[in-house]
Amino acid sequence: MGIVKISEDMHENLRISSNALSRSINAQAEHWMRIGMLAELHPNLDHSAICRLLIRAEQNGGLDLQQLTQETVSA
């Protein structure tokens, strides 16, 4: 676990989004980072496809970046 410094504006965005989506601020930040990481690794996927990948990963025991990469290449 580490500390990530973010701007006051981003923290406010996180606070608003986390309240709206019933997540902690940390959980919201982690969610956005996970989505962003996968979007950068797989620019051909839209948000819906990334969400499907995350749901499939959760059903299979959690996010395994190597496994997700292999599944995406195979698809």
mmCIF file of N, CA, C and O in Angstrom:
data_model
loop_
_atom_site.group_PDB
_atom_site.id
_atom_site.type_symbol
_atom_site.label_atom_id
_atom_site.label_comp_id
_atom_site.label_asym_id
_atom_site.label_seq_id
_atom_site.Cartn_x
_atom_site.Cartn_y
_atom_site.Cartn_z
ATOM 1 N N MET A 1 0.847 -1.170 0.000
ATOM 2 C CA MET A 1 0.000 0.000 0.000
ATOM 3 C C MET A 1 0.895 1.237 0.000
ATOM 4 O O MET A 1 1.938 1.259 0.628
ATOM 5 N N GLY A 2 0.486 2.233 -0.707
ATOM 6 C CA GLY A 2 1.266 3.452 -0.788
ATOM 7 C C GLY A 2 0.387 4.674 -0.717
ATOM 8 O O GLY A 2 -0.836 4.585 -0.612
ATOM 9 N N ILE A 3 1.033 5.797 -0.772
ATOM 10 C CA ILE A 3 0.331 7.077 -0.745
ATOM 11 C C ILE A 3 0.449 7.704 -2.124
ATOM 12 O O ILE A 3 1.533 7.752 -2.698
ATOM 13 N N VAL A 4 -0.665 8.166 -2.651
ATOM 14 C CA VAL A 4 -0.696 8.831 -3.946
ATOM 15 C C VAL A 4 -1.183 10.252 -3.711
ATOM 16 O O VAL A 4 -2.242 10.463 -3.118
ATOM 17 N N LYS A 5 -0.406 11.213 -4.160
ATOM 18 C CA LYS A 5 -0.816 12.610 -4.022
ATOM 19 C C LYS A 5 -1.607 13.010 -5.249
ATOM 20 O O LYS A 5 -1.204 12.741 -6.374
ATOM 21 N N ILE A 6 -2.759 13.618 -5.017
ATOM 22 C CA ILE A 6 -3.612 14.089 -6.106
ATOM 23 C C ILE A 6 -4.001 15.531 -5.828
ATOM 24 O O ILE A 6 -3.913 16.013 -4.700
ATOM 25 N N SER A 7 -4.474 16.192 -6.863
ATOM 26 C CA SER A 7 -4.882 17.591 -6.725
ATOM 27 C C SER A 7 -6.161 17.698 -5.901
ATOM 28 O O SER A 7 -6.923 16.735 -5.764
ATOM 29 N N GLU A 8 -6.389 18.885 -5.380
ATOM 30 C CA GLU A 8 -7.624 19.142 -4.622
ATOM 31 C C GLU A 8 -8.850 18.944 -5.510
ATOM 32 O O GLU A 8 -9.874 18.412 -5.069
ATOM 33 N N ASP A 9 -8.756 19.371 -6.778
ATOM 34 C CA ASP A 9 -9.881 19.208 -7.703
ATOM 35 C C ASP A 9 -10.209 17.730 -7.921
ATOM 36 O O ASP A 9 -11.384 17.346 -7.919
ATOM 37 N N MET A 10 -9.178 16.902 -8.109
ATOM 38 C CA MET A 10 -9.416 15.470 -8.310
ATOM 39 C C MET A 10 -9.994 14.847 -7.044
ATOM 40 O O MET A 10 -10.892 14.007 -7.111
ATOM 41 N N HIS A 11 -9.514 15.277 -5.883
ATOM 42 C CA HIS A 11 -10.051 14.744 -4.633
ATOM 43 C C HIS A 11 -11.535 15.093 -4.497
ATOM 44 O O HIS A 11 -12.345 14.265 -4.067
ATOM 45 N N GLU A 12 -11.893 16.298 -4.886
ATOM 46 C CA GLU A 12 -13.308 16.693 -4.840
ATOM 47 C C GLU A 12 -14.132 15.842 -5.805
ATOM 48 O O GLU A 12 -15.237 15.405 -5.473
ATOM 49 N N ASN A 13 -13.603 15.592 -7.006
ATOM 50 C CA ASN A 13 -14.300 14.714 -7.961
ATOM 51 C C ASN A 13 -14.475 13.314 -7.379
ATOM 52 O O ASN A 13 -15.529 12.693 -7.530
ATOM 53 N N LEU A 14 -13.436 12.820 -6.728
ATOM 54 C CA LEU A 14 -13.516 11.503 -6.090
ATOM 55 C C LEU A 14 -14.559 11.491 -4.979
ATOM 56 O O LEU A 14 -15.332 10.541 -4.847
ATOM 57 N N ARG A 15 -14.575 12.540 -4.174
ATOM 58 C CA ARG A 15 -15.524 12.617 -3.070
ATOM 59 C C ARG A 15 -16.961 12.585 -3.584
ATOM 60 O O ARG A 15 -17.796 11.818 -3.094
ATOM 61 N N ILE A 16 -17.236 13.378 -4.603
ATOM 62 C CA ILE A 16 -18.587 13.436 -5.174
ATOM 63 C C ILE A 16 -18.969 12.086 -5.782
ATOM 64 O O ILE A 16 -20.057 11.555 -5.530
ATOM 65 N N SER A 17 -18.076 11.524 -6.593
ATOM 66 C CA SER A 17 -18.361 10.240 -7.246
ATOM 67 C C SER A 17 -18.505 9.112 -6.241
ATOM 68 O O SER A 17 -19.371 8.251 -6.385
ATOM 69 N N SER A 18 -17.645 9.104 -5.235
ATOM 70 C CA SER A 18 -17.721 8.026 -4.244
ATOM 71 C C SER A 18 -19.036 8.087 -3.475
ATOM 72 O O SER A 18 -19.644 7.049 -3.200
ATOM 73 N N ASN A 19 -19.500 9.287 -3.135
ATOM 74 C CA ASN A 19 -20.797 9.415 -2.466
ATOM 75 C C ASN A 19 -21.930 8.958 -3.378
ATOM 76 O O ASN A 19 -22.826 8.224 -2.954
ATOM 77 N N ALA A 20 -21.884 9.363 -4.627
ATOM 78 C CA ALA A 20 -22.952 9.018 -5.571
ATOM 79 C C ALA A 20 -23.010 7.509 -5.833
ATOM 80 O O ALA A 20 -24.097 6.961 -6.032
ATOM 81 N N LEU A 21 -21.864 6.858 -5.816
ATOM 82 C CA LEU A 21 -21.800 5.431 -6.149
ATOM 83 C C LEU A 21 -21.634 4.528 -4.932
ATOM 84 O O LEU A 21 -21.357 3.336 -5.071
ATOM 85 N N SER A 22 -21.801 5.098 -3.742
ATOM 86 C CA SER A 22 -21.727 4.342 -2.487
ATOM 87 C C SER A 22 -20.414 3.582 -2.335
ATOM 88 O O SER A 22 -20.396 2.400 -1.973
ATOM 89 N N ARG A 23 -19.324 4.262 -2.645
ATOM 90 C CA ARG A 23 -17.986 3.694 -2.473
ATOM 91 C C ARG A 23 -17.199 4.621 -1.564
ATOM 92 O O ARG A 23 -17.501 5.797 -1.452
ATOM 93 N N SER A 24 -16.140 4.074 -0.966
ATOM 94 C CA SER A 24 -15.217 4.944 -0.247
ATOM 95 C C SER A 24 -14.426 5.745 -1.284
ATOM 96 O O SER A 24 -14.378 5.382 -2.467
ATOM 97 N N ILE A 25 -13.813 6.815 -0.827
ATOM 98 C CA ILE A 25 -12.981 7.605 -1.745
ATOM 99 C C ILE A 25 -11.860 6.738 -2.303
ATOM 100 O O ILE A 25 -11.569 6.772 -3.505
ATOM 101 N N ASN A 26 -11.229 5.926 -1.451
ATOM 102 C CA ASN A 26 -10.156 5.051 -1.923
ATOM 103 C C ASN A 26 -10.665 4.030 -2.935
ATOM 104 O O ASN A 26 -9.997 3.750 -3.940
ATOM 105 N N ALA A 27 -11.837 3.453 -2.684
ATOM 106 C CA ALA A 27 -12.400 2.475 -3.619
ATOM 107 C C ALA A 27 -12.725 3.130 -4.958
ATOM 108 O O ALA A 27 -12.513 2.527 -6.018
ATOM 109 N N GLN A 28 -13.230 4.353 -4.932
ATOM 110 C CA GLN A 28 -13.525 5.064 -6.176
ATOM 111 C C GLN A 28 -12.251 5.354 -6.945
ATOM 112 O O GLN A 28 -12.189 5.168 -8.162
ATOM 113 N N ALA A 29 -11.210 5.795 -6.241
ATOM 114 C CA ALA A 29 -9.928 6.069 -6.902
ATOM 115 C C ALA A 29 -9.362 4.789 -7.513
ATOM 116 O O ALA A 29 -8.893 4.790 -8.661
ATOM 117 N N GLU A 30 -9.427 3.699 -6.777
ATOM 118 C CA GLU A 30 -8.923 2.427 -7.300
ATOM 119 C C GLU A 30 -9.726 1.979 -8.515
ATOM 120 O O GLU A 30 -9.162 1.486 -9.494
ATOM 121 N N HIS A 31 -11.022 2.171 -8.481
ATOM 122 C CA HIS A 31 -11.879 1.822 -9.621
ATOM 123 C C HIS A 31 -11.461 2.605 -10.870
ATOM 124 O O HIS A 31 -11.262 2.039 -11.941
ATOM 125 N N TRP A 32 -11.311 3.928 -10.706
ATOM 126 C CA TRP A 32 -10.895 4.747 -11.845
ATOM 127 C C TRP A 32 -9.520 4.355 -12.351
ATOM 128 O O TRP A 32 -9.274 4.328 -13.556
ATOM 129 N N MET A 33 -8.606 4.031 -11.447
ATOM 130 C CA MET A 33 -7.260 3.615 -11.876
ATOM 131 C C MET A 33 -7.308 2.296 -12.630
ATOM 132 O O MET A 33 -6.629 2.125 -13.639
ATOM 133 N N ARG A 34 -8.121 1.368 -12.151
ATOM 134 C CA ARG A 34 -8.243 0.065 -12.819
ATOM 135 C C ARG A 34 -8.821 0.250 -14.223
ATOM 136 O O ARG A 34 -8.298 -0.299 -15.197
ATOM 137 N N ILE A 35 -9.888 1.036 -14.337
ATOM 138 C CA ILE A 35 -10.501 1.290 -15.644
ATOM 139 C C ILE A 35 -9.497 1.984 -16.573
ATOM 140 O O ILE A 35 -9.336 1.606 -17.734
ATOM 141 N N GLY A 36 -8.817 2.985 -16.054
ATOM 142 C CA GLY A 36 -7.838 3.715 -16.853
ATOM 143 C C GLY A 36 -6.682 2.840 -17.310
ATOM 144 O O GLY A 36 -6.237 2.921 -18.455
ATOM 145 N N MET A 37 -6.181 1.994 -16.407
ATOM 146 C CA MET A 37 -5.084 1.090 -16.753
ATOM 147 C C MET A 37 -5.508 0.155 -17.884
ATOM 148 O O MET A 37 -4.787 -0.010 -18.877
ATOM 149 N N LEU A 38 -6.685 -0.434 -17.749
ATOM 150 C CA LEU A 38 -7.152 -1.351 -18.784
ATOM 151 C C LEU A 38 -7.440 -0.626 -20.092
ATOM 152 O O LEU A 38 -7.193 -1.155 -21.174
ATOM 153 N N ALA A 39 -7.937 0.613 -20.022
ATOM 154 C CA ALA A 39 -8.190 1.392 -21.233
ATOM 155 C C ALA A 39 -6.878 1.697 -21.963
ATOM 156 O O ALA A 39 -6.824 1.653 -23.193
ATOM 157 N N GLU A 40 -5.823 1.990 -21.207
ATOM 158 C CA GLU A 40 -4.528 2.246 -21.840
ATOM 159 C C GLU A 40 -3.932 0.973 -22.423
ATOM 160 O O GLU A 40 -3.327 1.002 -23.494
ATOM 161 N N LEU A 41 -4.093 -0.153 -21.731
ATOM 162 C CA LEU A 41 -3.547 -1.409 -22.221
ATOM 163 C C LEU A 41 -4.334 -1.967 -23.400
ATOM 164 O O LEU A 41 -3.788 -2.691 -24.225
ATOM 165 N N HIS A 42 -5.625 -1.634 -23.460
ATOM 166 C CA HIS A 42 -6.505 -2.171 -24.497
ATOM 167 C C HIS A 42 -7.327 -1.034 -25.121
ATOM 168 O O HIS A 42 -8.535 -0.942 -24.911
ATOM 169 N N PRO A 43 -6.694 -0.170 -25.905
ATOM 170 C CA PRO A 43 -7.402 1.000 -26.441
ATOM 171 C C PRO A 43 -8.549 0.649 -27.385
ATOM 172 O O PRO A 43 -9.395 1.488 -27.658
ATOM 173 N N ASN A 44 -8.599 -0.585 -27.839
ATOM 174 C CA ASN A 44 -9.679 -1.005 -28.728
ATOM 175 C C ASN A 44 -10.966 -1.330 -27.976
ATOM 176 O O ASN A 44 -12.017 -1.489 -28.589
ATOM 177 N N LEU A 45 -10.904 -1.427 -26.639
ATOM 178 C CA LEU A 45 -12.087 -1.767 -25.849
ATOM 179 C C LEU A 45 -12.796 -0.515 -25.359
ATOM 180 O O LEU A 45 -12.155 0.445 -24.944
ATOM 181 N N ASP A 46 -14.120 -0.542 -25.401
ATOM 182 C CA ASP A 46 -14.885 0.558 -24.831
ATOM 183 C C ASP A 46 -15.165 0.262 -23.355
ATOM 184 O O ASP A 46 -14.794 -0.797 -22.840
ATOM 185 N N HIS A 47 -15.804 1.201 -22.693
ATOM 186 C CA HIS A 47 -16.058 1.066 -21.258
ATOM 187 C C HIS A 47 -16.853 -0.198 -20.949
ATOM 188 O O HIS A 47 -16.566 -0.902 -19.974
ATOM 189 N N SER A 48 -17.846 -0.513 -21.754
ATOM 190 C CA SER A 48 -18.661 -1.709 -21.519
ATOM 191 C C SER A 48 -17.828 -2.980 -21.591
ATOM 192 O O SER A 48 -17.986 -3.883 -20.769
ATOM 193 N N ALA A 49 -16.936 -3.056 -22.565
ATOM 194 C CA ALA A 49 -16.078 -4.237 -22.704
ATOM 195 C C ALA A 49 -15.113 -4.352 -21.526
ATOM 196 O O ALA A 49 -14.854 -5.459 -21.032
ATOM 197 N N ILE A 50 -14.594 -3.237 -21.060
ATOM 198 C CA ILE A 50 -13.712 -3.251 -19.895
ATOM 199 C C ILE A 50 -14.483 -3.723 -18.666
ATOM 200 O O ILE A 50 -13.977 -4.540 -17.883
ATOM 201 N N CYS A 51 -15.707 -3.257 -18.492
ATOM 202 C CA CYS A 51 -16.525 -3.706 -17.360
ATOM 203 C C CYS A 51 -16.798 -5.201 -17.445
ATOM 204 O O CYS A 51 -16.745 -5.902 -16.421
ATOM 205 N N ARG A 52 -17.065 -5.710 -18.638
ATOM 206 C CA ARG A 52 -17.273 -7.148 -18.795
ATOM 207 C C ARG A 52 -16.017 -7.917 -18.416
ATOM 208 O O ARG A 52 -16.089 -8.959 -17.762
ATOM 209 N N LEU A 53 -14.841 -7.409 -18.802
ATOM 210 C CA LEU A 53 -13.582 -8.049 -18.418
ATOM 211 C C LEU A 53 -13.441 -8.091 -16.902
ATOM 212 O O LEU A 53 -13.040 -9.117 -16.331
ATOM 213 N N LEU A 54 -13.748 -6.998 -16.243
ATOM 214 C CA LEU A 54 -13.624 -6.935 -14.790
ATOM 215 C C LEU A 54 -14.605 -7.878 -14.105
ATOM 216 O O LEU A 54 -14.256 -8.530 -13.115
ATOM 217 N N ILE A 55 -15.811 -7.969 -14.621
ATOM 218 C CA ILE A 55 -16.797 -8.885 -14.047
ATOM 219 C C ILE A 55 -16.347 -10.324 -14.223
ATOM 220 O O ILE A 55 -16.387 -11.123 -13.285
ATOM 221 N N ARG A 56 -15.883 -10.664 -15.424
ATOM 222 C CA ARG A 56 -15.373 -12.017 -15.676
ATOM 223 C C ARG A 56 -14.192 -12.319 -14.758
ATOM 224 O O ARG A 56 -14.081 -13.418 -14.206
ATOM 225 N N ALA A 57 -13.303 -11.342 -14.601
ATOM 226 C CA ALA A 57 -12.137 -11.532 -13.734
ATOM 227 C C ALA A 57 -12.588 -11.792 -12.298
ATOM 228 O O ALA A 57 -12.050 -12.681 -11.627
ATOM 229 N N GLU A 58 -13.565 -11.056 -11.814
ATOM 230 C CA GLU A 58 -14.062 -11.241 -10.449
ATOM 231 C C GLU A 58 -14.680 -12.619 -10.281
ATOM 232 O O GLU A 58 -14.475 -13.285 -9.268
ATOM 233 N N GLN A 59 -15.404 -13.075 -11.285
ATOM 234 C CA GLN A 59 -16.007 -14.411 -11.228
ATOM 235 C C GLN A 59 -14.935 -15.502 -11.184
ATOM 236 O O GLN A 59 -15.172 -16.580 -10.655
ATOM 237 N N ASN A 60 -13.769 -15.192 -11.739
ATOM 238 C CA ASN A 60 -12.669 -16.162 -11.785
ATOM 239 C C ASN A 60 -11.647 -15.950 -10.685
ATOM 240 O O ASN A 60 -10.519 -16.432 -10.785
ATOM 241 N N GLY A 61 -12.017 -15.214 -9.637
ATOM 242 C CA GLY A 61 -11.133 -15.099 -8.491
ATOM 243 C C GLY A 61 -10.416 -13.776 -8.330
ATOM 244 O O GLY A 61 -9.591 -13.633 -7.444
ATOM 245 N N GLY A 62 -10.670 -12.811 -9.179
ATOM 246 C CA GLY A 62 -10.054 -11.497 -9.026
ATOM 247 C C GLY A 62 -9.272 -11.075 -10.253
ATOM 248 O O GLY A 62 -9.054 -11.858 -11.179
ATOM 249 N N LEU A 63 -8.838 -9.822 -10.234
ATOM 250 C CA LEU A 63 -8.140 -9.242 -11.371
ATOM 251 C C LEU A 63 -6.739 -9.812 -11.484
ATOM 252 O O LEU A 63 -5.923 -9.663 -10.588
ATOM 253 N N ASP A 64 -6.480 -10.495 -12.579
ATOM 254 C CA ASP A 64 -5.147 -11.010 -12.912
ATOM 255 C C ASP A 64 -4.791 -10.377 -14.244
ATOM 256 O O ASP A 64 -5.288 -10.793 -15.295
ATOM 257 N N LEU A 65 -3.935 -9.359 -14.207
ATOM 258 C CA LEU A 65 -3.621 -8.590 -15.407
ATOM 259 C C LEU A 65 -3.100 -9.469 -16.529
ATOM 260 O O LEU A 65 -3.485 -9.318 -17.682
ATOM 261 N N GLN A 66 -2.260 -10.426 -16.214
ATOM 262 C CA GLN A 66 -1.709 -11.317 -17.237
ATOM 263 C C GLN A 66 -2.815 -12.145 -17.889
ATOM 264 O O GLN A 66 -2.870 -12.281 -19.099
ATOM 265 N N GLN A 67 -3.726 -12.674 -17.075
ATOM 266 C CA GLN A 67 -4.835 -13.468 -17.601
ATOM 267 C C GLN A 67 -5.761 -12.618 -18.469
ATOM 268 O O GLN A 67 -6.182 -13.026 -19.540
ATOM 269 N N LEU A 68 -6.071 -11.391 -18.003
ATOM 270 C CA LEU A 68 -6.931 -10.507 -18.790
ATOM 271 C C LEU A 68 -6.302 -10.180 -20.130
ATOM 272 O O LEU A 68 -6.970 -10.123 -21.154
ATOM 273 N N THR A 69 -4.982 -9.977 -20.136
ATOM 274 C CA THR A 69 -4.287 -9.670 -21.381
ATOM 275 C C THR A 69 -4.379 -10.836 -22.344
ATOM 276 O O THR A 69 -4.658 -10.673 -23.526
ATOM 277 N N GLN A 70 -4.192 -12.048 -21.856
ATOM 278 C CA GLN A 70 -4.273 -13.237 -22.699
ATOM 279 C C GLN A 70 -5.684 -13.434 -23.244
ATOM 280 O O GLN A 70 -5.872 -13.749 -24.410
ATOM 281 N N GLU A 71 -6.700 -13.228 -22.396
ATOM 282 C CA GLU A 71 -8.084 -13.368 -22.839
ATOM 283 C C GLU A 71 -8.423 -12.356 -23.908
ATOM 284 O O GLU A 71 -9.112 -12.662 -24.871
ATOM 285 N N THR A 72 -7.946 -11.139 -23.752
ATOM 286 C CA THR A 72 -8.239 -10.076 -24.714
ATOM 287 C C THR A 72 -7.581 -10.379 -26.058
ATOM 288 O O THR A 72 -8.180 -10.187 -27.105
ATOM 289 N N VAL A 73 -6.354 -10.866 -26.032
ATOM 290 C CA VAL A 73 -5.641 -11.189 -27.267
ATOM 291 C C VAL A 73 -6.325 -12.343 -27.976
ATOM 292 O O VAL A 73 -6.444 -12.367 -29.194
ATOM 293 N N SER A 74 -6.841 -13.312 -27.205
ATOM 294 C CA SER A 74 -7.505 -14.489 -27.775
ATOM 295 C C SER A 74 -8.864 -14.163 -28.370
ATOM 296 O O SER A 74 -9.329 -14.834 -29.268
ATOM 297 N N ALA A 75 -9.512 -13.127 -27.833
ATOM 298 C CA ALA A 75 -10.883 -12.793 -28.250
ATOM 299 C C ALA A 75 -10.933 -12.201 -29.628
ATOM 300 O O ALA A 75 -10.054 -11.753 -30.231
#
